[in-house]
mmCIF file of C-alpha atoms in Angstrom:
data_model
loop_
_atom_site.group_PDB
_atom_site.id
_atom_site.type_symbol
_atom_site.label_atom_id
_atom_site.label_comp_id
_atom_site.label_asym_id
_atom_site.label_seq_id
_atom_site.Cartn_x
_atom_site.Cartn_y
_atom_site.Cartn_z
ATOM 1 C CA GLY A 261 1.908 12.357 -30.774
ATOM 2 C CA ASP A 262 0.178 9.796 -28.628
ATOM 3 C CA SER A 263 -3.077 10.803 -26.982
ATOM 4 C CA VAL A 264 -5.969 9.443 -24.948
ATOM 5 C CA THR A 265 -9.561 10.598 -25.200
ATOM 6 C CA GLN A 266 -12.110 9.562 -22.618
ATOM 7 C CA MET A 267 -15.730 10.462 -22.212
ATOM 8 C CA GLU A 268 -16.383 13.659 -20.400
ATOM 9 C CA GLY A 269 -18.109 13.580 -17.078
ATOM 10 C CA PRO A 270 -19.445 13.916 -14.677
ATOM 11 C CA VAL A 271 -21.305 10.629 -14.723
ATOM 12 C CA THR A 272 -23.986 10.082 -12.105
ATOM 13 C CA LEU A 273 -25.499 6.636 -11.614
ATOM 14 C CA SER A 274 -27.714 4.914 -9.114
ATOM 15 C CA GLU A 275 -26.319 2.044 -7.095
ATOM 16 C CA GLU A 276 -26.347 -1.278 -8.998
ATOM 17 C CA ALA A 277 -26.485 0.457 -12.394
ATOM 18 C CA PHE A 278 -24.234 -0.607 -15.286
ATOM 19 C CA LEU A 279 -21.194 1.555 -15.911
ATOM 20 C CA THR A 280 -19.354 2.254 -19.144
ATOM 21 C CA ILE A 281 -16.660 4.877 -19.463
ATOM 22 C CA ASN A 282 -15.381 5.166 -23.008
ATOM 23 C CA CYS A 283 -11.699 5.523 -23.792
ATOM 24 C CA THR A 284 -10.036 5.701 -27.192
ATOM 25 C CA TYR A 285 -6.421 6.270 -27.994
ATOM 26 C CA THR A 286 -4.064 7.355 -30.736
ATOM 27 C CA ALA A 287 -0.596 5.863 -30.712
ATOM 28 C CA THR A 288 2.049 4.406 -32.961
ATOM 29 C CA GLY A 289 3.164 0.879 -32.316
ATOM 30 C CA TYR A 290 1.767 -1.191 -29.488
ATOM 31 C CA PRO A 291 1.106 0.789 -26.331
ATOM 32 C CA SER A 292 0.087 -0.680 -23.004
ATOM 33 C CA LEU A 293 -3.238 0.568 -21.672
ATOM 34 C CA PHE A 294 -4.298 1.301 -18.106
ATOM 35 C CA TRP A 295 -7.202 2.482 -16.008
ATOM 36 C CA TYR A 296 -6.352 4.381 -12.849
ATOM 37 C CA VAL A 297 -8.777 5.501 -10.145
ATOM 38 C CA GLN A 298 -8.415 8.522 -7.890
ATOM 39 C CA TYR A 299 -10.509 8.635 -4.732
ATOM 40 C CA PRO A 300 -11.108 12.005 -3.085
ATOM 41 C CA GLY A 301 -7.965 13.407 -1.491
ATOM 42 C CA GLU A 302 -5.781 10.530 -2.653
ATOM 43 C CA GLY A 303 -3.274 9.746 -5.361
ATOM 44 C CA LEU A 304 -3.971 7.558 -8.361
ATOM 45 C CA GLN A 305 -4.252 3.806 -7.958
ATOM 46 C CA LEU A 306 -3.888 1.308 -10.759
ATOM 47 C CA LEU A 307 -7.259 -0.328 -11.362
ATOM 48 C CA LEU A 308 -6.423 -2.615 -14.280
ATOM 49 C CA LYS A 309 -4.175 -2.906 -17.282
ATOM 50 C CA ALA A 310 -3.718 -4.665 -20.622
ATOM 51 C CA THR A 311 -0.461 -4.934 -22.465
ATOM 52 C CA LYS A 312 -1.472 -6.367 -25.839
ATOM 53 C CA ALA A 313 -4.402 -6.531 -28.216
ATOM 54 C CA ASP A 314 -7.411 -8.571 -27.058
ATOM 55 C CA ASP A 315 -6.112 -8.707 -23.473
ATOM 56 C CA LYS A 316 -8.809 -8.155 -20.870
ATOM 57 C CA GLY A 317 -7.858 -6.424 -17.648
ATOM 58 C CA SER A 318 -10.112 -6.933 -14.648
ATOM 59 C CA ASN A 319 -10.155 -5.973 -10.989
ATOM 60 C CA LYS A 320 -12.805 -5.331 -8.309
ATOM 61 C CA GLY A 321 -15.604 -6.090 -10.793
ATOM 62 C CA PHE A 322 -14.262 -3.646 -13.388
ATOM 63 C CA GLU A 323 -13.222 -4.868 -16.836
ATOM 64 C CA ALA A 324 -11.682 -3.405 -19.966
ATOM 65 C CA THR A 325 -10.616 -5.073 -23.205
ATOM 66 C CA TYR A 326 -7.765 -3.818 -25.381
ATOM 67 C CA ARG A 327 -9.340 -3.442 -28.845
ATOM 68 C CA LYS A 328 -6.690 -2.589 -31.398
ATOM 69 C CA GLU A 329 -9.114 -2.527 -34.314
ATOM 70 C CA THR A 330 -11.162 0.226 -32.702
ATOM 71 C CA THR A 331 -8.258 1.698 -30.661
ATOM 72 C CA SER A 332 -10.397 1.523 -27.562
ATOM 73 C CA PHE A 333 -10.172 0.431 -23.936
ATOM 74 C CA HIS A 334 -13.624 1.045 -22.476
ATOM 75 C CA LEU A 335 -14.118 0.539 -18.743
ATOM 76 C CA GLU A 336 -17.191 -1.420 -17.626
ATOM 77 C CA LYS A 337 -18.740 -2.619 -14.398
ATOM 78 C CA GLY A 338 -21.961 -4.531 -14.149
ATOM 79 C CA SER A 339 -23.206 -3.128 -10.846
ATOM 80 C CA VAL A 340 -21.672 -0.013 -9.324
ATOM 81 C CA GLN A 341 -21.571 0.774 -5.632
ATOM 82 C CA VAL A 342 -21.470 4.078 -3.762
ATOM 83 C CA SER A 343 -17.854 3.292 -2.895
ATOM 84 C CA ASP A 344 -16.968 3.387 -6.623
ATOM 85 C CA SER A 345 -17.471 7.151 -6.642
ATOM 86 C CA ALA A 346 -14.133 8.545 -7.823
ATOM 87 C CA VAL A 347 -12.347 9.977 -10.845
ATOM 88 C CA TYR A 348 -11.266 7.405 -13.424
ATOM 89 C CA PHE A 349 -8.320 7.959 -15.763
ATOM 90 C CA CYS A 350 -7.548 6.048 -18.916
ATOM 91 C CA ALA A 351 -3.837 6.033 -19.761
ATOM 92 C CA LEU A 352 -1.397 4.621 -22.248
ATOM 93 C CA VAL A 353 2.303 3.972 -22.119
ATOM 94 C CA ASN A 354 4.303 4.041 -25.305
ATOM 95 C CA ASN A 355 7.256 6.388 -25.499
ATOM 96 C CA ASP A 356 5.937 8.068 -22.383
ATOM 97 C CA MET A 357 2.787 7.956 -20.309
ATOM 98 C CA ARG A 358 -0.311 9.850 -21.447
ATOM 99 C CA PHE A 359 -3.481 10.232 -19.417
ATOM 100 C CA GLY A 360 -7.004 11.058 -20.456
ATOM 101 C CA ALA A 361 -8.738 14.032 -18.858
ATOM 102 C CA GLY A 362 -10.464 11.901 -16.259
ATOM 103 C CA THR A 363 -14.132 11.063 -15.753
ATOM 104 C CA ARG A 364 -15.773 11.818 -12.428
ATOM 105 C CA LEU A 365 -18.238 9.125 -11.366
ATOM 106 C CA THR A 366 -20.786 9.696 -8.624
ATOM 107 C CA VAL A 367 -22.884 6.757 -7.489
ATOM 108 C CA LYS A 368 -26.013 7.599 -5.496
ATOM 109 C CA PRO A 369 -27.674 5.174 -3.075
ATOM 110 C CA ASP B 159 -1.099 3.302 1.355
ATOM 111 C CA SER B 160 1.030 2.991 -1.797
ATOM 112 C CA GLY B 161 4.352 3.212 0.037
ATOM 113 C CA VAL B 162 5.297 6.400 -1.835
ATOM 114 C CA THR B 163 5.670 9.420 0.419
ATOM 115 C CA GLN B 164 5.610 13.056 -0.560
ATOM 116 C CA THR B 165 6.348 16.149 1.467
ATOM 117 C CA PRO B 166 5.024 18.656 2.111
ATOM 118 C CA LYS B 167 1.333 17.905 1.726
ATOM 119 C CA HIS B 168 0.457 21.547 1.146
ATOM 120 C CA LEU B 169 2.602 24.481 0.093
ATOM 121 C CA ILE B 170 1.539 28.087 -0.219
ATOM 122 C CA THR B 171 3.949 30.594 -1.695
ATOM 123 C CA ALA B 172 4.124 33.774 -3.715
ATOM 124 C CA THR B 173 4.834 34.452 -7.363
ATOM 125 C CA GLY B 174 8.513 34.587 -8.222
ATOM 126 C CA GLN B 175 9.502 32.255 -5.411
ATOM 127 C CA ARG B 176 11.212 28.854 -5.575
ATOM 128 C CA VAL B 177 10.024 25.671 -3.881
ATOM 129 C CA THR B 178 11.239 22.092 -3.561
ATOM 130 C CA LEU B 179 8.951 19.098 -3.456
ATOM 131 C CA ARG B 180 10.252 15.842 -2.103
ATOM 132 C CA CYS B 181 9.393 12.242 -2.916
ATOM 133 C CA SER B 182 10.485 8.949 -1.410
ATOM 134 C CA PRO B 183 9.715 5.939 -3.598
ATOM 135 C CA ARG B 184 8.525 2.547 -2.428
ATOM 136 C CA SER B 185 11.257 0.367 -1.022
ATOM 137 C CA GLY B 186 13.001 -1.381 -3.909
ATOM 138 C CA ASP B 187 11.645 0.877 -6.649
ATOM 139 C CA LEU B 188 14.317 2.461 -8.817
ATOM 140 C CA SER B 189 12.167 4.682 -11.046
ATOM 141 C CA VAL B 190 10.560 7.911 -9.937
ATOM 142 C CA TYR B 191 8.100 9.897 -12.014
ATOM 143 C CA TRP B 192 6.721 13.387 -11.496
ATOM 144 C CA TYR B 193 3.268 14.512 -12.663
ATOM 145 C CA GLN B 194 1.338 17.769 -12.516
ATOM 146 C CA GLN B 195 -2.441 17.719 -12.128
ATOM 147 C CA SER B 196 -4.331 20.929 -12.737
ATOM 148 C CA LEU B 197 -7.940 21.657 -13.569
ATOM 149 C CA ASP B 198 -7.234 23.073 -17.013
ATOM 150 C CA GLN B 199 -4.367 20.810 -18.119
ATOM 151 C CA GLY B 200 -5.416 17.536 -16.540
ATOM 152 C CA LEU B 201 -2.718 15.089 -15.488
ATOM 153 C CA GLN B 202 0.591 15.659 -17.247
ATOM 154 C CA PHE B 203 3.780 13.659 -17.093
ATOM 155 C CA LEU B 204 6.761 15.854 -16.261
ATOM 156 C CA ILE B 205 9.867 13.714 -15.926
ATOM 157 C CA GLN B 206 11.202 10.276 -15.018
ATOM 158 C CA TYR B 207 14.388 9.240 -13.239
ATOM 159 C CA TYR B 208 15.789 5.737 -13.027
ATOM 160 C CA ASN B 209 18.487 4.928 -10.501
ATOM 161 C CA GLY B 210 19.720 8.506 -10.439
ATOM 162 C CA GLU B 211 19.617 9.218 -14.155
ATOM 163 C CA GLU B 212 17.044 11.103 -16.188
ATOM 164 C CA ARG B 213 15.139 8.653 -18.404
ATOM 165 C CA ALA B 214 12.290 10.558 -19.995
ATOM 166 C CA LYS B 215 11.000 14.086 -20.218
ATOM 167 C CA GLY B 216 7.430 15.156 -20.714
ATOM 168 C CA ASN B 217 5.866 18.589 -20.532
ATOM 169 C CA ILE B 218 8.311 19.990 -18.020
ATOM 170 C CA LEU B 219 8.963 23.721 -18.116
ATOM 171 C CA GLU B 220 12.515 25.059 -18.148
ATOM 172 C CA ARG B 221 11.784 26.735 -14.790
ATOM 173 C CA PHE B 222 11.310 23.277 -13.308
ATOM 174 C CA SER B 223 14.046 20.765 -12.616
ATOM 175 C CA ALA B 224 14.338 17.478 -10.811
ATOM 176 C CA GLN B 225 16.946 15.087 -9.543
ATOM 177 C CA GLN B 226 17.152 11.669 -7.961
ATOM 178 C CA PHE B 227 19.667 11.125 -5.192
ATOM 179 C CA PRO B 228 21.792 8.033 -4.393
ATOM 180 C CA ASP B 229 19.254 6.959 -1.747
ATOM 181 C CA LEU B 230 16.663 7.110 -4.584
ATOM 182 C CA HIS B 231 14.562 9.892 -3.175
ATOM 183 C CA SER B 232 13.750 12.619 -5.645
ATOM 184 C CA GLU B 233 13.193 16.342 -5.517
ATOM 185 C CA LEU B 234 11.270 18.544 -7.924
ATOM 186 C CA ASN B 235 12.399 22.159 -7.940
ATOM 187 C CA LEU B 236 10.018 24.818 -9.188
ATOM 188 C CA SER B 237 11.396 28.334 -9.634
ATOM 189 C CA SER B 238 10.137 31.752 -10.714
ATOM 190 C CA LEU B 239 6.699 30.531 -9.757
ATOM 191 C CA GLU B 240 3.646 31.825 -11.578
ATOM 192 C CA LEU B 241 -0.011 31.719 -10.639
ATOM 193 C CA GLY B 242 -0.527 29.044 -13.278
ATOM 194 C CA ASP B 243 1.868 26.693 -11.496
ATOM 195 C CA SER B 244 -0.746 26.149 -8.803
ATOM 196 C CA ALA B 245 -1.569 22.460 -9.047
ATOM 197 C CA LEU B 246 -1.341 19.073 -7.414
ATOM 198 C CA TYR B 247 2.071 17.495 -7.996
ATOM 199 C CA PHE B 248 2.260 13.730 -7.835
ATOM 200 C CA CYS B 249 5.240 11.485 -7.556
ATOM 201 C CA ALA B 250 5.051 7.853 -8.609
ATOM 202 C CA SER B 251 7.535 5.011 -8.458
ATOM 203 C CA SER B 252 8.018 1.664 -10.130
ATOM 204 C CA VAL B 253 10.457 -1.194 -9.940
ATOM 205 C CA GLY B 254 11.938 -1.062 -13.405
ATOM 206 C CA GLU B 255 13.055 1.399 -15.996
ATOM 207 C CA GLY B 256 10.609 0.681 -18.790
ATOM 208 C CA ARG B 257 7.196 2.154 -18.352
ATOM 209 C CA SER B 258 5.171 -0.296 -20.370
ATOM 210 C CA TYR B 259 5.074 -3.205 -18.002
ATOM 211 C CA ASN B 260 5.774 -1.601 -14.681
ATOM 212 C CA GLU B 261 2.892 -0.563 -12.511
ATOM 213 C CA GLN B 262 3.387 2.906 -11.148
ATOM 214 C CA PHE B 263 2.499 3.534 -7.510
ATOM 215 C CA PHE B 264 1.418 7.085 -6.794
ATOM 216 C CA GLY B 265 2.040 9.182 -3.721
ATOM 217 C CA PRO B 266 -0.677 11.321 -2.104
ATOM 218 C CA GLY B 267 0.539 14.472 -3.850
ATOM 219 C CA THR B 268 1.691 17.944 -2.853
ATOM 220 C CA ARG B 269 -0.821 20.731 -3.366
ATOM 221 C CA LEU B 270 0.990 23.890 -4.429
ATOM 222 C CA THR B 271 -0.809 27.214 -4.242
ATOM 223 C CA VAL B 272 0.906 30.252 -5.734
ATOM 224 C CA LEU B 273 -0.591 33.568 -4.598
#
């Protein structure tokens, strides 16, 4: 069945560092791909999405490109802030919605 | 604030008991989804309803059931509770039926503790 694998955390960075969180997927057909963010004590919020190959999703300085050839959707941000500290989930939607295990990011001042 | 409301926020109960979690979707959203988030299993999709009808089933146990009412609110019923059912239960809603192109808006969750 479909599945999502994302890099294990936790990830700890200093403010203004470059962020990459890797995400790869296994799916038949053409899934849509998403990144969700969960701040402490809150539900998940959609961060960005891409619905077809080579689409780039972007929001709040975060970007991810749907790479069908490598079945990947890595999340990147050029300069993280303390307020970016959260858990990030990669997800796909095909026949149903599958989430990765989540990566906890802590950004230190 | 996503516009999705869930009650109660916290629930503490004993093994063998039955509980009901409630979700009100965003105004205008017809789909409701239920998810379970636990430390060992991660975030798992349980079930989806669209305009009162079941649309998709994920990893939902037979002890669990859900329904969506005519006013579009949904309830998740968990029975014969076990310690392993302790988790955060999220509800999400979206406008349409198909999941590929519809952003899901998540509620704040209900934390269930089974003692």
